[in-house]
Coordinates of C-alpha atoms and ligand atoms in Angstrom, one line a residue:
M1 CA 0.2 -0.3 -0.4
A2 CA 1.5 3.6 -1.3
E3 CA 2.2 5.9 2.1
P4 CA -0.8 8.4 2.9
L5 CA -0.4 11.1 0.7
A6 CA 2.1 9.1 -1.9
I7 CA 3.0 11.6 -4.8
G8 CA 1.7 10.3 -7.8
V9 CA 1.8 10.6 -11.6
F10 CA -0.4 9.7 -14.4
A11 CA 1.4 7.5 -16.9
G12 CA 1.2 5.3 -19.6
L13 CA 2.9 2.0 -19.8
H14 CA 2.7 1.0 -23.8
P15 CA 4.8 0.0 -25.5
D16 CA 7.6 -0.6 -22.7
P17 CA 6.7 -0.9 -19.3
R18 CA 10.4 -0.7 -18.1
A19 CA 11.0 2.1 -19.7
A20 CA 7.9 4.2 -18.6
L21 CA 8.5 3.2 -14.9
D22 CA 12.2 4.1 -14.9
A23 CA 11.2 7.2 -16.0
V24 CA 8.9 7.7 -12.8
R25 CA 11.6 6.2 -10.7
E26 CA 13.8 9.0 -12.0
L27 CA 11.5 11.8 -11.1
G28 CA 11.3 10.3 -7.5
I29 CA 7.6 9.7 -7.9
P30 CA 6.4 6.3 -5.8
T31 CA 3.2 6.0 -7.0
V32 CA 1.1 5.8 -10.5
Q33 CA -2.5 5.8 -12.1
V34 CA -1.9 4.2 -15.6
S35 CA -4.6 4.5 -18.6
Y36 CA -5.1 0.9 -19.8
P37 CA -2.5 -0.7 -22.4
A38 CA -4.8 -2.9 -24.4
S39 CA -1.5 -3.7 -26.0
L40 CA 0.3 -5.4 -23.0
D41 CA -3.0 -7.1 -21.9
N42 CA -1.7 -10.5 -23.0
V43 CA 0.3 -13.0 -21.3
E44 CA 3.8 -11.4 -22.1
G45 CA 2.5 -7.7 -21.1
I46 CA 1.1 -8.3 -17.8
S47 CA 4.4 -10.3 -16.9
Q48 CA 6.7 -7.8 -18.1
I49 CA 4.1 -4.8 -16.4
K50 CA 4.8 -7.3 -13.2
D51 CA 8.4 -7.4 -13.5
A52 CA 9.1 -3.6 -14.1
L53 CA 6.9 -2.9 -10.9
D54 CA 9.2 -5.3 -9.0
A55 CA 12.0 -4.0 -10.6
T56 CA 11.5 -0.3 -9.9
G57 CA 9.1 -0.7 -6.4
I58 CA 6.3 1.9 -7.9
E59 CA 2.7 1.0 -7.6
I60 CA -0.4 1.4 -9.6
T61 CA -3.1 2.9 -7.9
T62 CA -5.7 2.9 -10.6
V63 CA -6.2 1.9 -13.8
F64 CA -8.2 4.5 -16.2
C65 CA -10.4 3.2 -19.0
G66 CA -10.8 5.1 -22.0
F67 CA -12.5 4.1 -24.9
P68 CA -11.7 4.2 -28.8
G69 CA -13.7 7.0 -30.5
E70 CA -13.8 9.4 -27.7
S71 CA -12.5 12.9 -28.4
Y72 CA -12.1 16.1 -26.2
A73 CA -12.2 18.5 -29.2
D74 CA -14.7 20.7 -27.2
I75 CA -17.8 20.5 -25.4
P76 CA -20.3 19.1 -27.6
T77 CA -17.5 16.4 -29.1
V78 CA -17.6 15.1 -25.4
H79 CA -21.0 15.2 -25.1
D80 CA -21.0 13.1 -28.4
T81 CA -18.1 10.8 -27.8
V82 CA -17.4 10.6 -24.2
G83 CA -18.0 7.5 -22.0
L84 CA -21.1 5.4 -21.2
V85 CA -23.4 8.1 -22.5
P86 CA -23.3 8.0 -25.9
A87 CA -25.5 5.1 -26.5
A88 CA -24.0 3.7 -30.1
T89 CA -20.9 2.5 -28.3
R90 CA -22.3 1.6 -24.7
D91 CA -22.1 -2.3 -24.6
E92 CA -19.0 -2.2 -26.3
R93 CA -17.8 -0.1 -23.9
L94 CA -18.9 -1.9 -20.8
K95 CA -17.5 -5.0 -22.0
L96 CA -14.3 -3.4 -22.7
I97 CA -14.6 -2.3 -18.1
S98 CA -14.8 -5.7 -18.0
T99 CA -11.9 -6.2 -19.6
I100 CA -10.2 -3.5 -17.8
S101 CA -11.4 -5.0 -14.9
E102 CA -9.8 -8.2 -15.2
F103 CA -6.5 -6.9 -16.4
A104 CA -6.5 -4.9 -13.3
A105 CA -7.0 -7.8 -11.1
R106 CA -4.2 -9.5 -12.2
L107 CA -2.0 -6.8 -11.3
E108 CA -3.4 -6.2 -8.0
V109 CA -5.4 -3.0 -8.7
E110 CA -8.5 -2.8 -6.7
R111 CA -9.2 0.7 -8.5
L112 CA -10.7 1.8 -11.6
G113 CA -12.0 5.2 -13.0
A114 CA -13.0 6.5 -15.6
H115 CA -14.9 9.7 -17.4
I116 CA -18.4 8.4 -17.7
G117 CA -19.3 11.3 -19.9
F118 CA -22.1 14.1 -19.5
I119 CA -24.6 12.9 -16.8
P120 CA -27.5 15.1 -17.1
E121 CA -28.1 17.9 -15.1
D122 CA -31.8 17.3 -14.8
P123 CA -32.9 14.0 -12.9
N124 CA -36.0 14.2 -15.0
D125 CA -34.0 13.7 -18.1
E126 CA -35.2 10.2 -19.7
L127 CA -31.2 9.5 -19.9
Y128 CA -30.2 10.1 -16.2
P129 CA -32.1 7.0 -15.0
L130 CA -30.6 5.1 -17.8
I131 CA -27.1 5.8 -16.6
V132 CA -27.7 5.2 -13.3
Q133 CA -28.3 1.7 -14.3
V134 CA -25.5 1.1 -16.4
V135 CA -23.3 2.3 -13.9
Q136 CA -24.7 0.3 -11.0
R137 CA -24.2 -2.8 -13.8
V138 CA -20.4 -1.7 -13.5
C139 CA -19.7 -1.5 -10.1
D140 CA -21.9 -4.9 -9.1
D141 CA -19.4 -6.2 -12.0
V142 CA -15.7 -4.6 -11.3
A143 CA -17.3 -5.3 -7.5
A144 CA -17.2 -9.4 -8.1
R145 CA -13.2 -8.7 -8.8
E146 CA -13.1 -6.7 -4.9
Q147 CA -12.2 -3.4 -7.2
V148 CA -14.4 -0.2 -6.5
F149 CA -15.0 2.6 -9.5
A150 CA -14.1 6.1 -9.1
L151 CA -16.1 8.9 -11.2
E152 CA -13.6 11.7 -12.9
T153 CA -15.0 14.6 -11.8
G154 CA -15.6 17.7 -14.6
Q155 CA -18.4 17.2 -16.7
E156 CA -21.2 18.1 -14.5
T157 CA -21.7 19.5 -10.9
A158 CA -20.8 18.3 -7.9
A159 CA -24.3 18.6 -7.1
T160 CA -25.6 16.5 -9.8
L161 CA -23.0 14.0 -9.1
H162 CA -23.6 13.7 -5.5
R163 CA -27.3 13.3 -6.2
F164 CA -26.1 10.5 -8.8
I165 CA -23.7 8.5 -6.3
G166 CA -26.7 8.5 -3.5
D167 CA -28.9 6.9 -6.7
V168 CA -26.3 4.9 -7.8
A169 CA -25.9 4.0 -4.5
R170 CA -23.4 1.1 -4.7
P171 CA -20.6 1.2 -1.8
N172 CA -18.2 0.7 -4.8
L173 CA -18.6 3.7 -5.9
S174 CA -16.0 6.7 -5.3
V175 CA -14.8 9.5 -6.9
N176 CA -11.7 10.9 -8.6
F177 CA -11.6 14.4 -8.3
D178 CA -9.8 16.7 -10.8
P179 CA -10.3 20.0 -9.7
A180 CA -8.8 21.3 -13.1
N181 CA -11.5 19.7 -14.7
M182 CA -14.3 21.7 -13.1
I183 CA -12.8 24.8 -14.4
L184 CA -12.0 23.6 -17.7
Y185 CA -15.7 22.6 -18.6
G186 CA -16.7 25.4 -17.1
N187 CA -19.2 24.0 -14.7
D188 CA -18.0 24.4 -10.8
K189 CA -15.3 25.8 -8.0
P190 CA -13.5 23.3 -6.7
I191 CA -13.0 23.8 -3.2
E192 CA -16.9 24.4 -2.7
A193 CA -16.9 21.0 -4.4
L194 CA -14.8 19.3 -2.0
D195 CA -17.2 20.4 0.8
V196 CA -20.4 18.7 -1.4
L197 CA -17.9 15.3 -2.8
G198 CA -15.2 14.9 -0.1
Q199 CA -17.2 11.7 1.6
W200 CA -16.3 9.6 -1.8
I201 CA -13.2 10.8 -2.7
G202 CA -10.9 7.9 -3.2
S203 CA -8.0 9.4 -5.4
V204 CA -7.4 12.9 -7.2
H205 CA -6.0 14.5 -9.7
C206 CA -4.0 17.1 -8.9
K207 CA -4.2 19.5 -12.1
D208 CA -4.8 23.2 -13.0
G209 CA -6.4 25.0 -15.9
K210 CA -8.2 28.4 -16.7
W211 CA -11.5 29.0 -17.0
P212 CA -13.1 28.6 -20.7
T213 CA -13.5 32.1 -22.7
A214 CA -16.2 31.0 -25.3
P215 CA -18.9 28.8 -25.7
N216 CA -18.5 24.8 -26.7
Q217 CA -15.5 25.4 -25.9
L218 CA -12.7 23.9 -22.9
G219 CA -10.4 26.4 -20.9
H220 CA -7.0 25.4 -20.9
E221 CA -5.0 23.5 -19.0
T222 CA -1.3 25.2 -17.1
P223 CA 1.0 23.7 -15.0
L224 CA 0.2 23.2 -11.4
G225 CA 0.1 26.7 -9.6
E226 CA -0.2 28.5 -12.9
G227 CA -4.2 27.8 -13.2
D228 CA -7.3 29.2 -11.7
V229 CA -7.5 26.6 -9.3
D230 CA -6.1 27.9 -6.1
I231 CA -3.9 24.7 -5.6
A232 CA -2.7 25.9 -2.0
A233 CA -6.5 26.4 -0.7
W234 CA -7.5 23.3 -2.7
L235 CA -4.9 21.2 -1.1
Q236 CA -5.4 22.8 2.5
K237 CA -9.4 21.9 2.2
L238 CA -9.0 18.2 1.1
L239 CA -6.2 17.5 3.6
Q240 CA -8.8 19.2 6.2
I241 CA -11.3 17.4 4.9
G242 CA -9.0 13.9 5.9
Y243 CA -8.4 13.1 2.5
R244 CA -5.2 11.0 2.9
G245 CA -5.0 9.0 -1.0
P246 CA -2.1 9.6 -3.7
L247 CA -1.9 13.2 -4.9
T248 CA -1.6 12.0 -8.7
I249 CA -0.6 14.5 -10.7
E250 CA -1.6 14.6 -14.5
R251 CA 0.0 16.9 -16.9
E252 CA -1.3 16.3 -20.2
I253 CA 1.4 17.4 -22.3
S254 CA 4.1 15.8 -23.8
G255 CA 7.9 16.2 -24.0
P256 CA 11.0 17.5 -22.0
Q257 CA 8.0 20.3 -20.6
Q258 CA 6.3 17.7 -19.2
R259 CA 8.9 16.8 -17.0
Q260 CA 9.8 19.8 -16.3
D261 CA 6.0 20.5 -15.0
I262 CA 5.6 17.5 -13.3
L263 CA 8.7 18.2 -11.1
Q264 CA 7.4 21.4 -10.4
A265 CA 4.4 20.2 -9.3
K266 CA 5.6 17.4 -7.3
Q267 CA 8.0 20.3 -5.6
L268 CA 5.2 22.6 -5.0
L269 CA 2.9 19.3 -3.2
Q270 CA 5.7 18.4 -1.2
E271 CA 5.9 22.0 0.3
L272 CA 1.9 22.5 0.4
V273 CA 1.6 19.0 2.4
A274 CA 4.2 19.9 4.7
K275 CA 2.8 23.0 5.4
H276 CA -0.6 21.7 6.4
S277 CA -0.4 18.3 7.7
G278 CA 1.1 19.8 10.3
A279 CA 4.5 17.1 9.7
Ligands
MG301 MG1 -7.9 14.4 -14.8

């Protein structure tokens, strides 16, 4: 088990898990959330991943479900393509979640995460009870492997997510709280939202961003501490409400700048934890 408030980073394992985890270890980061690496979901690939985990001592805390055909280009496209909301792809994506759950179980990872798409804000929307049932089905499926299913925040308000979690009513439903997403989608204030969702938060993305400036467009992501989240106040409150899970940095760019931003984010988080945890 990871130490309380262990630093983490969102990483990919494809194509070479050992190289990927060596790069994380070089950053001095002990935990990762990973996207599902379909190319490694076979006997050889899983063996490579296990060897890389043993060699580096890194722990996978969550496997994230992504689905073919998803696009985050703008808000209408997210509506049409992301998660379990689009009807045309729902059944195949439910099957894929089962596959990912089995993959995670082989690696003894007890937590899955996903964007499920836009949950209707209006509970009288005919889609709303359908999505409740779909997520109940997912929770029951992964519960058979003693796993938790975490909803990534941001594509709806905290109040809608709160209502939805109550309606799904499954003990293994959780929240992966991404404060930047609330801002990027223009949906809610991430510090106030901690009060609404606090009891369900089992993992977080430490990410920052700016509010959208045009209709139907997402805002833009920034290095941690440079966006509109107010990461110091957010982290202080996260600790106040009792969160002790991993602090997983998510920086959705690539290359040397990503590495530099992750290192700066790690330093910032360590400073803030030292300041606010009474350590
Ligand atoms: Mg995120």
